[in-house]
Structure formats: structure tokens, C-alpha cells
Short mmCIF file of C-alpha atoms in Angstrom, two decimals:
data_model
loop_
_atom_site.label_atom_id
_atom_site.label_comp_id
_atom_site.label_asym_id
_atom_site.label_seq_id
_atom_site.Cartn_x
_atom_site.Cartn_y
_atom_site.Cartn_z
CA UNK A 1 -35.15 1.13 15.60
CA UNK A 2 -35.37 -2.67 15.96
CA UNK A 3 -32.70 -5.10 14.55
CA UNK A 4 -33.69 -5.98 11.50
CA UNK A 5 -33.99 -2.51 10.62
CA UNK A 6 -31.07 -1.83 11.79
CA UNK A 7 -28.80 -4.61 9.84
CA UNK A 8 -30.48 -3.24 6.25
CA UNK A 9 -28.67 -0.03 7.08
CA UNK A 10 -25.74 -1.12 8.16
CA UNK A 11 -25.20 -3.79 5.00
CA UNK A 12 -26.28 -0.58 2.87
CA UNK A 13 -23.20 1.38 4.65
CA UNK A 14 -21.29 -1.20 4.40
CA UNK A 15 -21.64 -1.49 0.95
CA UNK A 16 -21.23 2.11 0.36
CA UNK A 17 -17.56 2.10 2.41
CA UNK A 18 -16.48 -0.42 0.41
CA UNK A 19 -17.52 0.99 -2.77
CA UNK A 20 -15.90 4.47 -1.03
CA UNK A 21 -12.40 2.36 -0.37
CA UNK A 22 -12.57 0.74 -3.81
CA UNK A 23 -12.77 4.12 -5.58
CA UNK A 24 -9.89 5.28 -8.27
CA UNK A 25 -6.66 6.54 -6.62
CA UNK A 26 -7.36 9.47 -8.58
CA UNK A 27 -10.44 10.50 -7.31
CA UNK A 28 -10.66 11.74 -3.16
CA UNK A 29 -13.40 10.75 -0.66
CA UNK A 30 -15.08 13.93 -0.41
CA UNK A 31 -15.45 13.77 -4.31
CA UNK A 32 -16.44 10.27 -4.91
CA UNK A 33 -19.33 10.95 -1.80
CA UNK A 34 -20.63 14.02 -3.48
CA UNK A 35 -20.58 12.53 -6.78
CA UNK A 36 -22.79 9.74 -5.20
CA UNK A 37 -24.84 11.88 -2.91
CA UNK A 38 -24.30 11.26 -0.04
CA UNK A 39 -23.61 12.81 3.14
CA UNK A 40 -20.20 13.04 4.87
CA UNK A 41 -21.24 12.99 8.14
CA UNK A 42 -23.14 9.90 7.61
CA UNK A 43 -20.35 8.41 5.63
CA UNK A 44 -17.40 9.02 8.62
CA UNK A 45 -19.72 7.96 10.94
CA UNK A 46 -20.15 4.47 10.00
CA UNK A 47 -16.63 4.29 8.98
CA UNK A 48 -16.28 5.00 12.23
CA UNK A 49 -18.73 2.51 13.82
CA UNK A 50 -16.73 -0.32 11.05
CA UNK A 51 -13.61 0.23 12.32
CA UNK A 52 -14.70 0.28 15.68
CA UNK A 53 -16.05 -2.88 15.18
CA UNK A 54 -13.35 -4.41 13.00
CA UNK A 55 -10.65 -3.63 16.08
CA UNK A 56 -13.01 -5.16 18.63
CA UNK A 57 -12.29 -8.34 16.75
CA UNK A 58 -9.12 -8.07 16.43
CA UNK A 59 -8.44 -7.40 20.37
CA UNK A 60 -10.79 -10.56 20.56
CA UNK A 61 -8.90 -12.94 18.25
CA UNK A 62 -5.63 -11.48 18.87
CA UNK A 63 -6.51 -12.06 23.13
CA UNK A 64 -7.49 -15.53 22.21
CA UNK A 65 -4.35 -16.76 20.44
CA UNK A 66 -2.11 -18.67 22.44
CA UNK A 67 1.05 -16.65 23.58
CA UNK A 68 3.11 -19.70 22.96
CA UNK A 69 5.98 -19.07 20.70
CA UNK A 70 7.53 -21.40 18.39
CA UNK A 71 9.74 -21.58 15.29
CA UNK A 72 10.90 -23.84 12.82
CA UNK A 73 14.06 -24.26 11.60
CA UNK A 74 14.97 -25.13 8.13
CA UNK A 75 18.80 -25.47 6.29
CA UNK A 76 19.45 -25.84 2.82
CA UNK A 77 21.84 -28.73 2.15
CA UNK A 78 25.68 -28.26 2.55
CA UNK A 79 25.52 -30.01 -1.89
CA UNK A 80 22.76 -27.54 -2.96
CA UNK A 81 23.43 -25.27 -5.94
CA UNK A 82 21.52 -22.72 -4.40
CA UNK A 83 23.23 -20.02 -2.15
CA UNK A 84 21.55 -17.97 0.44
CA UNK A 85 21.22 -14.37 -0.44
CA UNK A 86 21.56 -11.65 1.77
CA UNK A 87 18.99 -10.05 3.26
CA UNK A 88 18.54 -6.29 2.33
CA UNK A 89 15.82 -4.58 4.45
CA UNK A 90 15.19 -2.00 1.30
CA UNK A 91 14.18 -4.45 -1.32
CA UNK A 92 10.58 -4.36 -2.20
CA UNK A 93 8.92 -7.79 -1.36
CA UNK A 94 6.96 -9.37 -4.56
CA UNK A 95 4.76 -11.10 -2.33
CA UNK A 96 3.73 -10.99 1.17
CA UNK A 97 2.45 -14.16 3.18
CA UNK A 98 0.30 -12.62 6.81
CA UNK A 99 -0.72 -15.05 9.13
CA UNK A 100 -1.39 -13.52 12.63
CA UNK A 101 1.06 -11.19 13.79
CA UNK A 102 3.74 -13.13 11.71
CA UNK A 103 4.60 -11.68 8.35
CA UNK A 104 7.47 -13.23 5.49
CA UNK A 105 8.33 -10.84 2.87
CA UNK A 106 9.41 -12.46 -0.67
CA UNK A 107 11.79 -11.31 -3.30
CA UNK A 108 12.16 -12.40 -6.66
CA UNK A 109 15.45 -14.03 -5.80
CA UNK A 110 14.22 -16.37 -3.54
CA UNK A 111 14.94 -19.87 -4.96
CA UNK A 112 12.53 -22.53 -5.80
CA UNK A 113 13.88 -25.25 -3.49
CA UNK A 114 13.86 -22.29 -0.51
CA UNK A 115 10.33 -21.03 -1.22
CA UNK A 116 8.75 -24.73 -1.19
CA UNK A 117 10.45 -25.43 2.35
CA UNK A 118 9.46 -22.39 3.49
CA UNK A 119 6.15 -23.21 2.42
CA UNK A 120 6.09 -26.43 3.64
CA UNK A 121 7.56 -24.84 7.52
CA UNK A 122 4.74 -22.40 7.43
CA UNK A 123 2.15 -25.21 6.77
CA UNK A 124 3.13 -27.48 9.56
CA UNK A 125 4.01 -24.09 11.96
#
């Protein structure tokens, strides 16, 4: 099979295991490919061959990060109305901000003043 060949089918699997992923939460994989047509086998095997491929890169980019570690610090002023909450490892984050390996989880009672800094931090970082 030459290349070009060869990229047509896999942007026509890709397509198809993203349609697969995208699917209702209601319906399962095997129903959703026989609905569709098509083959199990064929489906799990380019899954396979994506996420093969998909944690190639992220050895790659992950191996080509520097292992330098910093952090930033950041205090909210001593004559701020705003009070730091505690942090409770149960509540559910509203929002999630992923860069790398570094992850901040957000709750609704994070403050205005704290969020923008911490913005701010994370832009500079």
C-alpha cells in the first residue's frame, strides 16, 4: 500500500473514532459500530494504532521538556477583604486549567482578585 493510500484510510478511521468517542453516553461502542456497519476488529485496531501513536508523542514532548522546576509565589495583601479558604480535596473543581504535567483545580469560591493573580503567575510561569 503506498502512502497516500495509506493516509485516506487512516483520516477515514480517524474520523470514524472520533465520531465512535463522540457518541451518546447512552449508547455503547459495540452498538454505535453495528449501527454504522462497521467492523470491530477494524475499529479496535486503529484505536489501537491512535493511541499508540498519540503516547509516542507524548513520551516525545514530555522527554523534551526541560526538567527544571520552578514556582511562583503569590500573597494576597495583609488589607484585602478577601480571606483564603481552605482547601478541601473533595470539592468538585468548576474548572480545570492543564498545562504539561501541572494541573490547578478551581472552585466557585475562589475570589476574583485570587483567580486574576493566579492567572497572571501562570502566564509569566
Amino acid at each position: 500500500m503506498d502512502q497516500s493510500t495509506h493516509n485516506v484510510r487512516r483520516a477515514n478511521w480517524l474520523n470514524i473514532v472520533n465520531q465512535c468517542q463522540e457518541r451518546p453516553s447512552d449508547v455503547s461502542a459495540r452498538q454505535w459500530l453495528a449501527d454504522n456497519g462497521i467492523k470491530e476488529k477494524a475499529y479496535y485496531y486503529w484505536l489501537r494504532k491512535f493511541r499508540k501513536e498519540a503516547y509516542g508523542q507524548m513520551q516525545v514532548s514530555a522527554s523534551a521538556q526541560s526538567a527544571e522546576v520552578s514556582f511562583a509565589e503569590f500573597s494576597i495583601p495583609m488589607d484585602s477583604p478577601y480571606k483564603p479558604m481552605p482547601c478541601s480535596l473533595h470539592s468538585d473543581p468548576v474548572a480545570v486549567i492543564k498545562c504539561g504535567n501541572i494541573s490547578i483545580e478551581i472552585s466557585n469560591d475562589i475570589s476574583e482578585e485570587v483567580l486574576s493573580r493566579l492567572l497572571q503567575e501562570a502566564a509569566h510561569a
